[in-house]
Amino acid sequence: MRNSTVGLGVVGLGMAGGAMVAAVGTHPGVRLVAAADPNQALRARFEAGEGLPAYADLDTLLADPAVDAVYLASPHQFHHQQALAAARAGKHIVVEKPMALALDECDQMIEAADRAGVALVVGHTHGFDPAVMLIRELVASGAYGTLSMIAQWNYTNFLYRPRRPEELDTARGGGILYNQIPHQVEIARTIAARPVRSVRATTAVLDPQRPTEGSCTAILEFEDNVSASMVYSGYDHYDTDELHGWIAEGGGPKNPSHGSARRALRQQEGEAERQARTENFGYGNWSAELPPHQPHFGELIVSCAKADIRCGADDVVVYTEAGVERVPIPARPWRPGRGDVLEELAGYLTDSRPLVHDGHFGRETLRVCLAIKQSAAEHRGLELIEREADSYV
Amino acid sequence: MRNSTVGLGVVGLGMAGGAMVAAVGTHPGVRLVAAADPNQALRARFEAGEGLPAYADLDTLLADPAVDAVYLASPHQFHHQQALAAARAGKHIVVEKPMALALDECDQMIEAADRAGVALVVGHTHGFDPAVMLIRELVASGAYGTLSMIAQWNYTNFLYRPRRPEELDTARGGGILYNQIPHQVEIARTIAARPVRSVRATTAVLDPQRPTEGSCTAILEFEDNVSASMVYSGYDHYDTDELHGWIAEGGGPKNPSHGSARRALRQQEGEAERQARTENFGYGNWSAELPPHQPHFGELIVSCAKADIRCGADDVVVYTEAGVERVPIPARPWRPGRGDVLEELAGYLTDSRPLVHDGHFGRETLRVCLAIKQSAAEHRGLELIEREADSYV
């Protein structure tokens, strides 16, 4: 590693890639070196804004010797092949969730990374959030007794943000099951820190104009009678950030805005929506400034025998028999979320710290999400018998 | 019916009976005529306070010709036999939830009431709440599109209120499965207005000093892909009334009080706790004054294709693409909750309005609660195939 920092190439300059560029700027151990995107306008914006090369295709980026690691933020259906190509080129890999669209694709990615001796990190999800990691530690400390229930509610406008066609097509990784439920699953898995034993879920497709799953209820039962209850709706009616002091998911301020994404979308049709997606959410819309509050993903209540624990605006709140205690979040110099992904990669490469959110972890999250999809389709619970891949304990 | 009002005898002067006495005073169609309770002190309090007879046993009350109907608020294990006795005596019956502890007991109660030609009403639960009934009507109107999800969270101090021993013994109808989950089940059933198709649940017993179910997560799947997600904890840590402007379940004001029920209980042991139950929650602790806000049971979000609908402090809040609309609750002259039970009875007896919360309805709620218990014990989902009893559509 030259300069003992990791040279990162960002593949895909849409929303996730744009946010990652902003996060790289906050992390001392990683430096941005290049990007790749088929969209010429985004490339031009990136080159002008960063003074770094933006390539039209992945192979050219992989041939750039300044690139030590790639961040794959391309449409999900490309993650699998792009990860295999990156491994062949000897590049470390950070791949956005969902890791891929099928479990055998995940297996091939894990095998390719192992064979090439490169790191494979999956994320960001809100399972990396500072509050979630702190709650994980508080639970693991045993100070609050046995873990029992993890409850999550998130009502957002997810489905009504401007979208590319594949983002509204479940078969190509669209809808909440591949894009939002992984957050809830990883929050639960991070805190439960044990294998998922069974899944029961229901899903709904409520808008024929956006024919992909937009809402979901699920129960994950973990080992040792630990359960996670999750409700998600992306239909832009109620917004649970009303319960969170109108702080946005990323930690910034938010205007009360029930229904506003739906109303805005009425002004756009077809190609205009696709354009709006790139213009308003792609590279160039993301500030390197740290947000005033911590990130969160709806409301979260974790119940142990001796305490309930919630994610607050700036802290973690613990409710015990003694009363209410506020536990501060440890300060980090980098932007939470994607900055934590970079820290995991950098810690592994420079300090040999073990990866947590590795390929096996990402594969297990996909497995749970696919089980949610199947449980809802078949109107029954599913046992998750296969266990060996579930190493996050 | 003399004076065209219904003469009500209250059986059991504990918490439910005490609250019912207060509710009777607000309802124009029902008048209190007597009570029965084995506890001499409660009887004396009632006779002094109401100027009405309080009997030591049920048979004497059933022999009182002023009694047209009984309200059975005795410990749950007595509901079954007492309802059969009341039917034999030709008295109409209102029985507190749970209707009984087993389905065959419910069958016998239904049959006995039918044979005697007396009304059988089961409740109160929060399924009668004005906001729940209004949401049911809003959903049924079709104005907001297809019903999809019903989400409920309730975190209370239920398990740490002073208790009689049987209230902490699941086999005798103690714990949340017989006493709190019926509220969530009936709220969901009232709004869904269709049969429950399957149940998946987890439960927990977290305090060896109070060895009965204190928390639960469940998904009920109804016909037509309608689902209800429920989380309940009675462990007195977090309190969801924090999300509801610190309004108590009944509609009165509430002090922020995390953990205070647990702390108060530390001052009491054995017989002292039993005494506190009677003294602080039985007859004499319930005012006839109408509370300032409507009743509620934790947080409730109902999702249709075109709206999310929530229960507010004094109204129902509808979130659509157009924005936020507040729908006022229709005014009623009687105390919501148990007053609505009385209205259902009086409407049936004087105006021949059909019963909604009849024996079949109460039996189905018990059936769902027993399925929740079994699903949690067996760590799997349960199909509820038997359908004929489920008439609330």
Short mmCIF file of N, CA, C and O in Angstrom, two decimals, chain B residues 162-272:
data_model
loop_
_atom_site.label_atom_id
_atom_site.label_comp_id
_atom_site.label_asym_id
_atom_site.label_seq_id
_atom_site.Cartn_x
_atom_site.Cartn_y
_atom_site.Cartn_z
N PRO B 162 -49.26 -4.37 41.17
CA PRO B 162 -49.52 -5.38 42.21
C PRO B 162 -50.47 -6.45 41.66
O PRO B 162 -51.42 -6.13 40.95
N ARG B 163 -50.19 -7.69 41.99
CA ARG B 163 -50.92 -8.81 41.40
C ARG B 163 -51.36 -9.82 42.44
O ARG B 163 -50.66 -10.05 43.43
N ARG B 164 -52.50 -10.45 42.18
CA ARG B 164 -52.85 -11.66 42.92
C ARG B 164 -52.04 -12.80 42.31
O ARG B 164 -51.65 -12.74 41.14
N PRO B 165 -51.82 -13.88 43.08
CA PRO B 165 -50.96 -14.96 42.57
C PRO B 165 -51.43 -15.53 41.23
O PRO B 165 -50.59 -15.82 40.36
N GLU B 166 -52.74 -15.69 41.03
CA GLU B 166 -53.17 -16.30 39.76
C GLU B 166 -52.89 -15.40 38.57
O GLU B 166 -52.85 -15.87 37.43
N GLU B 167 -52.70 -14.12 38.81
CA GLU B 167 -52.40 -13.22 37.70
C GLU B 167 -50.99 -13.40 37.16
O GLU B 167 -50.64 -12.87 36.11
N LEU B 168 -50.18 -14.13 37.94
CA LEU B 168 -48.81 -14.42 37.51
C LEU B 168 -48.64 -15.89 37.15
O LEU B 168 -47.51 -16.38 37.02
N ASP B 169 -49.75 -16.58 36.95
CA ASP B 169 -49.74 -18.01 36.66
C ASP B 169 -50.48 -18.24 35.34
O ASP B 169 -51.71 -18.11 35.27
N THR B 170 -49.72 -18.54 34.29
CA THR B 170 -50.33 -18.69 32.96
C THR B 170 -51.45 -19.72 32.97
O THR B 170 -52.49 -19.54 32.33
N ALA B 171 -51.26 -20.81 33.70
CA ALA B 171 -52.26 -21.89 33.72
C ALA B 171 -53.60 -21.41 34.26
O ALA B 171 -54.65 -21.97 33.94
N ARG B 172 -53.57 -20.38 35.09
CA ARG B 172 -54.83 -19.83 35.60
C ARG B 172 -55.21 -18.52 34.90
O ARG B 172 -55.98 -17.72 35.44
N GLY B 173 -54.68 -18.32 33.70
CA GLY B 173 -55.08 -17.14 32.93
C GLY B 173 -54.25 -15.90 33.23
O GLY B 173 -54.67 -14.79 32.90
N GLY B 174 -53.09 -16.09 33.85
CA GLY B 174 -52.24 -14.94 34.14
C GLY B 174 -51.32 -14.58 32.99
O GLY B 174 -51.23 -15.31 32.00
N GLY B 175 -50.61 -13.46 33.15
CA GLY B 175 -49.64 -13.04 32.14
C GLY B 175 -50.28 -12.31 30.97
O GLY B 175 -51.51 -12.15 30.90
N ILE B 176 -49.44 -11.89 30.04
CA ILE B 176 -49.95 -11.01 28.97
C ILE B 176 -50.77 -11.75 27.93
O ILE B 176 -51.62 -11.15 27.28
N LEU B 177 -50.57 -13.06 27.77
CA LEU B 177 -51.25 -13.75 26.66
C LEU B 177 -52.76 -13.75 26.85
O LEU B 177 -53.52 -13.71 25.87
N TYR B 178 -53.22 -13.80 28.10
CA TYR B 178 -54.66 -13.78 28.37
C TYR B 178 -55.18 -12.39 28.67
O TYR B 178 -56.39 -12.17 28.67
N ASN B 179 -54.28 -11.46 28.96
CA ASN B 179 -54.73 -10.18 29.51
C ASN B 179 -54.38 -8.94 28.69
O ASN B 179 -55.06 -7.93 28.82
N GLN B 180 -53.33 -9.01 27.89
CA GLN B 180 -52.93 -7.83 27.13
C GLN B 180 -52.95 -8.12 25.62
O GLN B 180 -53.42 -7.30 24.84
N ILE B 181 -52.47 -9.29 25.25
CA ILE B 181 -52.47 -9.64 23.83
C ILE B 181 -53.90 -9.65 23.26
O ILE B 181 -54.08 -9.27 22.08
N PRO B 182 -54.93 -10.03 24.03
CA PRO B 182 -56.29 -9.93 23.47
C PRO B 182 -56.63 -8.52 22.98
O PRO B 182 -57.37 -8.36 22.01
N HIS B 183 -56.10 -7.50 23.64
CA HIS B 183 -56.33 -6.13 23.14
C HIS B 183 -55.74 -5.98 21.73
O HIS B 183 -56.41 -5.49 20.82
N GLN B 184 -54.47 -6.36 21.58
CA GLN B 184 -53.83 -6.19 20.27
C GLN B 184 -54.53 -7.05 19.21
O GLN B 184 -54.74 -6.60 18.08
N VAL B 185 -54.91 -8.26 19.60
CA VAL B 185 -55.59 -9.15 18.65
C VAL B 185 -56.93 -8.55 18.23
O VAL B 185 -57.28 -8.53 17.05
N GLU B 186 -57.68 -8.02 19.18
CA GLU B 186 -59.00 -7.46 18.82
C GLU B 186 -58.88 -6.14 18.08
O GLU B 186 -59.72 -5.84 17.22
N ILE B 187 -57.88 -5.34 18.38
CA ILE B 187 -57.65 -4.13 17.57
C ILE B 187 -57.40 -4.55 16.12
O ILE B 187 -58.01 -4.02 15.19
N ALA B 188 -56.53 -5.54 15.94
CA ALA B 188 -56.21 -6.00 14.58
C ALA B 188 -57.44 -6.61 13.92
O ALA B 188 -57.75 -6.32 12.75
N ARG B 189 -58.18 -7.45 14.64
CA ARG B 189 -59.36 -8.10 14.05
C ARG B 189 -60.44 -7.09 13.72
O ARG B 189 -61.13 -7.22 12.71
N THR B 190 -60.62 -6.10 14.59
CA THR B 190 -61.64 -5.08 14.35
C THR B 190 -61.34 -4.32 13.06
O THR B 190 -62.24 -4.05 12.26
N ILE B 191 -60.08 -3.99 12.87
CA ILE B 191 -59.70 -3.21 11.68
C ILE B 191 -59.64 -4.09 10.43
O ILE B 191 -60.09 -3.70 9.36
N ALA B 192 -59.09 -5.30 10.58
CA ALA B 192 -58.94 -6.18 9.42
C ALA B 192 -60.30 -6.68 8.93
O ALA B 192 -60.52 -6.83 7.72
N ALA B 193 -61.21 -6.95 9.87
CA ALA B 193 -62.58 -7.35 9.52
C ALA B 193 -62.61 -8.55 8.56
O ALA B 193 -63.38 -8.57 7.61
N ARG B 194 -61.73 -9.51 8.83
CA ARG B 194 -61.72 -10.74 8.03
C ARG B 194 -61.01 -11.81 8.84
O ARG B 194 -60.36 -11.50 9.84
N PRO B 195 -61.11 -13.07 8.43
CA PRO B 195 -60.57 -14.14 9.27
C PRO B 195 -59.04 -14.15 9.35
O PRO B 195 -58.36 -13.80 8.40
N VAL B 196 -58.55 -14.57 10.51
CA VAL B 196 -57.12 -14.81 10.69
C VAL B 196 -56.78 -16.14 10.02
O VAL B 196 -57.45 -17.15 10.23
N ARG B 197 -55.74 -16.12 9.23
CA ARG B 197 -55.37 -17.29 8.45
C ARG B 197 -54.21 -18.04 9.11
O ARG B 197 -54.18 -19.27 9.11
N SER B 198 -53.23 -17.33 9.65
CA SER B 198 -52.12 -18.02 10.31
C SER B 198 -51.48 -17.11 11.33
O SER B 198 -51.66 -15.89 11.31
N VAL B 199 -50.72 -17.72 12.22
CA VAL B 199 -50.11 -17.02 13.35
C VAL B 199 -48.67 -17.48 13.49
O VAL B 199 -48.38 -18.67 13.41
N ARG B 200 -47.76 -16.51 13.70
CA ARG B 200 -46.40 -16.84 14.11
C ARG B 200 -46.06 -15.91 15.26
O ARG B 200 -46.28 -14.70 15.16
N ALA B 201 -45.52 -16.45 16.33
CA ALA B 201 -45.25 -15.61 17.50
C ALA B 201 -44.05 -16.13 18.27
O ALA B 201 -43.65 -17.29 18.14
N THR B 202 -43.48 -15.24 19.06
CA THR B 202 -42.49 -15.60 20.06
C THR B 202 -42.91 -14.95 21.37
O THR B 202 -43.53 -13.87 21.35
N THR B 203 -42.64 -15.60 22.47
CA THR B 203 -42.95 -15.02 23.78
C THR B 203 -41.73 -15.18 24.68
O THR B 203 -40.84 -15.97 24.40
N ALA B 204 -41.73 -14.42 25.78
CA ALA B 204 -40.62 -14.55 26.73
C ALA B 204 -41.13 -14.43 28.16
O ALA B 204 -42.07 -13.69 28.45
N VAL B 205 -40.49 -15.19 29.03
CA VAL B 205 -40.67 -15.12 30.49
C VAL B 205 -39.31 -14.72 31.03
O VAL B 205 -38.39 -15.52 31.06
N LEU B 206 -39.16 -13.46 31.42
CA LEU B 206 -37.82 -12.94 31.69
C LEU B 206 -37.54 -12.73 33.17
O LEU B 206 -36.40 -12.45 33.54
N ASP B 207 -38.57 -12.82 34.02
CA ASP B 207 -38.36 -12.54 35.44
C ASP B 207 -38.82 -13.75 36.25
O ASP B 207 -40.02 -14.02 36.34
N PRO B 208 -37.88 -14.48 36.85
CA PRO B 208 -38.27 -15.68 37.61
C PRO B 208 -39.19 -15.36 38.79
O PRO B 208 -39.90 -16.25 39.27
N GLN B 209 -39.19 -14.13 39.25
CA GLN B 209 -40.10 -13.74 40.33
C GLN B 209 -41.54 -13.58 39.84
O GLN B 209 -42.46 -13.55 40.64
N ARG B 210 -41.71 -13.41 38.53
CA ARG B 210 -43.04 -13.23 37.95
C ARG B 210 -43.11 -14.16 36.74
O ARG B 210 -43.06 -13.74 35.60
N PRO B 211 -43.22 -15.47 37.03
CA PRO B 211 -42.95 -16.50 36.01
C PRO B 211 -44.12 -16.73 35.06
O PRO B 211 -44.66 -17.83 34.99
N THR B 212 -44.48 -15.71 34.33
CA THR B 212 -45.51 -15.81 33.29
C THR B 212 -45.07 -14.95 32.12
O THR B 212 -44.19 -14.10 32.26
N GLU B 213 -45.69 -15.16 30.96
CA GLU B 213 -45.27 -14.43 29.77
C GLU B 213 -45.40 -12.93 29.99
O GLU B 213 -46.47 -12.44 30.35
N GLY B 214 -44.30 -12.22 29.74
CA GLY B 214 -44.30 -10.77 29.92
C GLY B 214 -44.05 -10.01 28.63
O GLY B 214 -44.25 -8.80 28.58
N SER B 215 -43.60 -10.70 27.58
CA SER B 215 -43.42 -10.03 26.29
C SER B 215 -43.71 -10.99 25.15
O SER B 215 -43.67 -12.21 25.33
N CYS B 216 -43.99 -10.40 24.00
CA CYS B 216 -44.48 -11.19 22.87
C CYS B 216 -44.26 -10.41 21.57
O CYS B 216 -44.42 -9.19 21.54
N THR B 217 -43.88 -11.11 20.52
CA THR B 217 -43.97 -10.56 19.17
C THR B 217 -44.83 -11.52 18.36
O THR B 217 -44.75 -12.73 18.56
N ALA B 218 -45.62 -10.99 17.46
CA ALA B 218 -46.48 -11.87 16.66
C ALA B 218 -46.78 -11.25 15.31
O ALA B 218 -46.78 -10.02 15.16
N ILE B 219 -46.98 -12.11 14.34
CA ILE B 219 -47.58 -11.72 13.07
C ILE B 219 -48.85 -12.54 12.91
O ILE B 219 -48.83 -13.76 13.03
N LEU B 220 -49.97 -11.84 12.71
CA LEU B 220 -51.20 -12.51 12.30
C LEU B 220 -51.36 -12.25 10.81
O LEU B 220 -51.31 -11.09 10.38
N GLU B 221 -51.54 -13.32 10.04
CA GLU B 221 -51.88 -13.08 8.64
C GLU B 221 -53.36 -13.35 8.45
O GLU B 221 -53.86 -14.42 8.78
N PHE B 222 -54.06 -12.33 7.96
CA PHE B 222 -55.48 -12.45 7.68
C PHE B 222 -55.67 -12.88 6.22
O PHE B 222 -54.71 -12.94 5.45
N GLU B 223 -56.91 -13.14 5.85
CA GLU B 223 -57.23 -13.37 4.44
C GLU B 223 -56.82 -12.15 3.62
O GLU B 223 -56.71 -11.04 4.13
N ASP B 224 -56.62 -12.34 2.32
CA ASP B 224 -56.36 -11.26 1.35
C ASP B 224 -55.04 -10.55 1.61
O ASP B 224 -54.92 -9.35 1.36
N ASN B 225 -54.05 -11.29 2.13
CA ASN B 225 -52.70 -10.73 2.33
C ASN B 225 -52.69 -9.50 3.25
O ASN B 225 -51.85 -8.62 3.11
N VAL B 226 -53.62 -9.44 4.18
CA VAL B 226 -53.59 -8.41 5.23
C VAL B 226 -52.83 -9.00 6.41
O VAL B 226 -53.08 -10.13 6.82
N SER B 227 -51.87 -8.23 6.95
CA SER B 227 -51.10 -8.76 8.07
C SER B 227 -51.07 -7.78 9.23
O SER B 227 -51.15 -6.57 9.05
N ALA B 228 -50.97 -8.34 10.42
CA ALA B 228 -50.85 -7.53 11.63
C ALA B 228 -49.57 -7.94 12.34
O ALA B 228 -49.33 -9.12 12.60
N SER B 229 -48.74 -6.94 12.63
CA SER B 229 -47.50 -7.16 13.36
C SER B 229 -47.66 -6.55 14.75
O SER B 229 -48.04 -5.39 14.87
N MET B 230 -47.38 -7.33 15.78
CA MET B 230 -47.62 -6.88 17.14
C MET B 230 -46.38 -7.11 18.00
O MET B 230 -45.78 -8.18 17.92
N VAL B 231 -46.01 -6.10 18.78
CA VAL B 231 -44.96 -6.27 19.78
C VAL B 231 -45.52 -5.78 21.11
O VAL B 231 -46.13 -4.71 21.16
N TYR B 232 -45.36 -6.56 22.14
CA TYR B 232 -45.82 -6.16 23.47
C TYR B 232 -44.74 -6.48 24.49
O TYR B 232 -44.15 -7.56 24.45
N SER B 233 -44.49 -5.55 25.40
CA SER B 233 -43.67 -5.85 26.57
C SER B 233 -44.31 -5.23 27.80
O SER B 233 -44.67 -4.05 27.79
N GLY B 234 -44.46 -5.99 28.85
CA GLY B 234 -44.99 -5.49 30.11
C GLY B 234 -43.93 -5.38 31.18
O GLY B 234 -44.25 -5.40 32.37
N TYR B 235 -42.66 -5.25 30.77
CA TYR B 235 -41.55 -5.34 31.73
C TYR B 235 -41.15 -4.00 32.35
O TYR B 235 -40.12 -3.92 33.01
N ASP B 236 -41.93 -2.96 32.13
CA ASP B 236 -41.71 -1.68 32.83
C ASP B 236 -40.31 -1.12 32.62
O ASP B 236 -39.70 -0.61 33.57
N HIS B 237 -39.81 -1.22 31.39
CA HIS B 237 -38.57 -0.50 31.07
C HIS B 237 -38.97 0.67 30.17
O HIS B 237 -39.33 1.72 30.67
N TYR B 238 -38.95 0.49 28.86
CA TYR B 238 -39.45 1.54 27.99
C TYR B 238 -40.97 1.63 28.12
O TYR B 238 -41.62 0.64 28.47
N ASP B 239 -41.53 2.79 27.82
CA ASP B 239 -42.98 3.00 27.87
C ASP B 239 -43.38 3.73 26.59
O ASP B 239 -42.99 4.87 26.38
N THR B 240 -44.15 3.06 25.73
CA THR B 240 -44.53 3.68 24.45
C THR B 240 -45.44 4.89 24.62
O THR B 240 -45.64 5.62 23.65
N ASP B 241 -45.99 5.11 25.80
CA ASP B 241 -46.76 6.34 25.99
C ASP B 241 -45.87 7.58 25.87
O ASP B 241 -46.38 8.69 25.70
N GLU B 242 -44.55 7.38 25.91
CA GLU B 242 -43.62 8.46 25.58
C GLU B 242 -43.83 8.95 24.15
O GLU B 242 -43.61 10.12 23.84
N LEU B 243 -44.27 8.05 23.26
CA LEU B 243 -44.55 8.42 21.87
C LEU B 243 -45.95 8.98 21.70
O LEU B 243 -46.34 9.38 20.61
N HIS B 244 -46.72 9.00 22.78
CA HIS B 244 -48.14 9.36 22.70
C HIS B 244 -48.43 10.54 23.62
O HIS B 244 -49.50 10.64 24.21
N GLY B 245 -47.45 11.43 23.76
CA GLY B 245 -47.64 12.65 24.55
C GLY B 245 -47.88 12.38 26.03
O GLY B 245 -48.53 13.19 26.70
N TRP B 246 -47.37 11.27 26.54
CA TRP B 246 -47.59 10.91 27.94
C TRP B 246 -49.06 10.97 28.33
O TRP B 246 -49.45 11.55 29.34
N ILE B 247 -49.87 10.36 27.48
CA ILE B 247 -51.27 10.10 27.81
C ILE B 247 -51.38 8.63 28.20
O ILE B 247 -50.80 7.77 27.54
N ALA B 248 -52.10 8.35 29.28
CA ALA B 248 -52.23 6.97 29.74
C ALA B 248 -53.22 6.20 28.87
O ALA B 248 -54.01 6.79 28.13
N GLU B 249 -53.17 4.89 29.01
CA GLU B 249 -54.01 3.97 28.22
C GLU B 249 -55.49 4.39 28.21
O GLU B 249 -56.16 4.32 27.19
N GLY B 250 -55.98 4.83 29.36
CA GLY B 250 -57.40 5.17 29.46
C GLY B 250 -57.73 6.56 28.95
O GLY B 250 -58.91 6.91 28.82
N GLY B 251 -56.74 7.37 28.67
CA GLY B 251 -56.98 8.72 28.17
C GLY B 251 -56.63 9.82 29.16
O GLY B 251 -56.73 11.00 28.85
N GLY B 252 -56.24 9.44 30.37
CA GLY B 252 -55.87 10.42 31.38
C GLY B 252 -54.41 10.83 31.26
O GLY B 252 -53.66 10.24 30.48
N PRO B 253 -53.99 11.82 32.03
CA PRO B 253 -52.57 12.22 32.01
C PRO B 253 -51.70 11.16 32.68
O PRO B 253 -52.18 10.35 33.47
N LYS B 254 -50.43 11.15 32.35
CA LYS B 254 -49.50 10.15 32.87
C LYS B 254 -48.16 10.82 33.15
O LYS B 254 -47.71 11.64 32.35
N ASN B 255 -47.56 10.48 34.24
CA ASN B 255 -46.22 10.99 34.51
C ASN B 255 -45.18 10.07 33.88
O ASN B 255 -45.31 8.85 33.95
N PRO B 256 -44.14 10.65 33.27
CA PRO B 256 -43.05 9.79 32.77
C PRO B 256 -42.57 8.93 33.94
O PRO B 256 -42.25 9.45 35.00
N SER B 257 -42.58 7.63 33.76
CA SER B 257 -42.46 6.79 34.95
C SER B 257 -41.73 5.49 34.67
O SER B 257 -42.05 4.46 35.23
N HIS B 258 -40.73 5.53 33.77
CA HIS B 258 -40.00 4.30 33.46
C HIS B 258 -39.47 3.64 34.73
O HIS B 258 -38.75 4.25 35.50
N GLY B 259 -39.85 2.37 34.93
CA GLY B 259 -39.30 1.61 36.05
C GLY B 259 -39.98 1.87 37.38
O GLY B 259 -39.66 1.20 38.37
N SER B 260 -40.92 2.81 37.45
CA SER B 260 -41.46 3.17 38.77
C SER B 260 -42.35 2.08 39.35
O SER B 260 -42.42 1.91 40.57
N ALA B 261 -43.04 1.31 38.50
CA ALA B 261 -43.86 0.21 39.02
C ALA B 261 -42.97 -0.85 39.65
O ALA B 261 -43.28 -1.40 40.72
N ARG B 262 -41.83 -1.14 39.02
CA ARG B 262 -40.87 -2.10 39.60
C ARG B 262 -40.36 -1.60 40.95
O ARG B 262 -40.27 -2.36 41.91
N ARG B 263 -40.04 -0.31 41.00
CA ARG B 263 -39.48 0.22 42.25
C ARG B 263 -40.53 0.19 43.36
O ARG B 263 -40.23 -0.17 44.50
N ALA B 264 -41.78 0.53 43.02
CA ALA B 264 -42.85 0.51 44.02
C ALA B 264 -43.05 -0.90 44.55
O ALA B 264 -43.28 -1.11 45.76
N LEU B 265 -42.96 -1.86 43.66
CA LEU B 265 -43.21 -3.25 44.04
C LEU B 265 -42.17 -3.77 45.02
O LEU B 265 -42.45 -4.67 45.82
N ARG B 266 -40.97 -3.20 44.97
CA ARG B 266 -39.91 -3.63 45.90
C ARG B 266 -40.32 -3.39 47.35
O ARG B 266 -39.77 -3.99 48.26
N GLN B 267 -41.26 -2.48 47.56
CA GLN B 267 -41.72 -2.16 48.93
C GLN B 267 -42.74 -3.18 49.44
O GLN B 267 -43.13 -3.13 50.59
N GLN B 268 -43.19 -4.07 48.55
CA GLN B 268 -44.29 -4.96 48.91
C GLN B 268 -43.85 -6.41 48.78
O GLN B 268 -43.13 -6.76 47.87
N GLU B 269 -44.38 -7.24 49.68
CA GLU B 269 -44.06 -8.66 49.56
C GLU B 269 -45.29 -9.49 49.86
O GLU B 269 -46.04 -9.18 50.79
N GLY B 270 -45.47 -10.56 49.06
CA GLY B 270 -46.52 -11.54 49.34
C GLY B 270 -47.88 -10.91 49.57
O GLY B 270 -48.45 -10.27 48.68
N GLU B 271 -48.41 -11.07 50.76
CA GLU B 271 -49.76 -10.61 51.07
C GLU B 271 -49.90 -9.10 50.88
O GLU B 271 -50.96 -8.61 50.48
N ALA B 272 -48.81 -8.36 51.12
CA ALA B 272 -48.87 -6.91 50.95
C ALA B 272 -49.16 -6.55 49.50
O ALA B 272 -49.88 -5.59 49.21
#
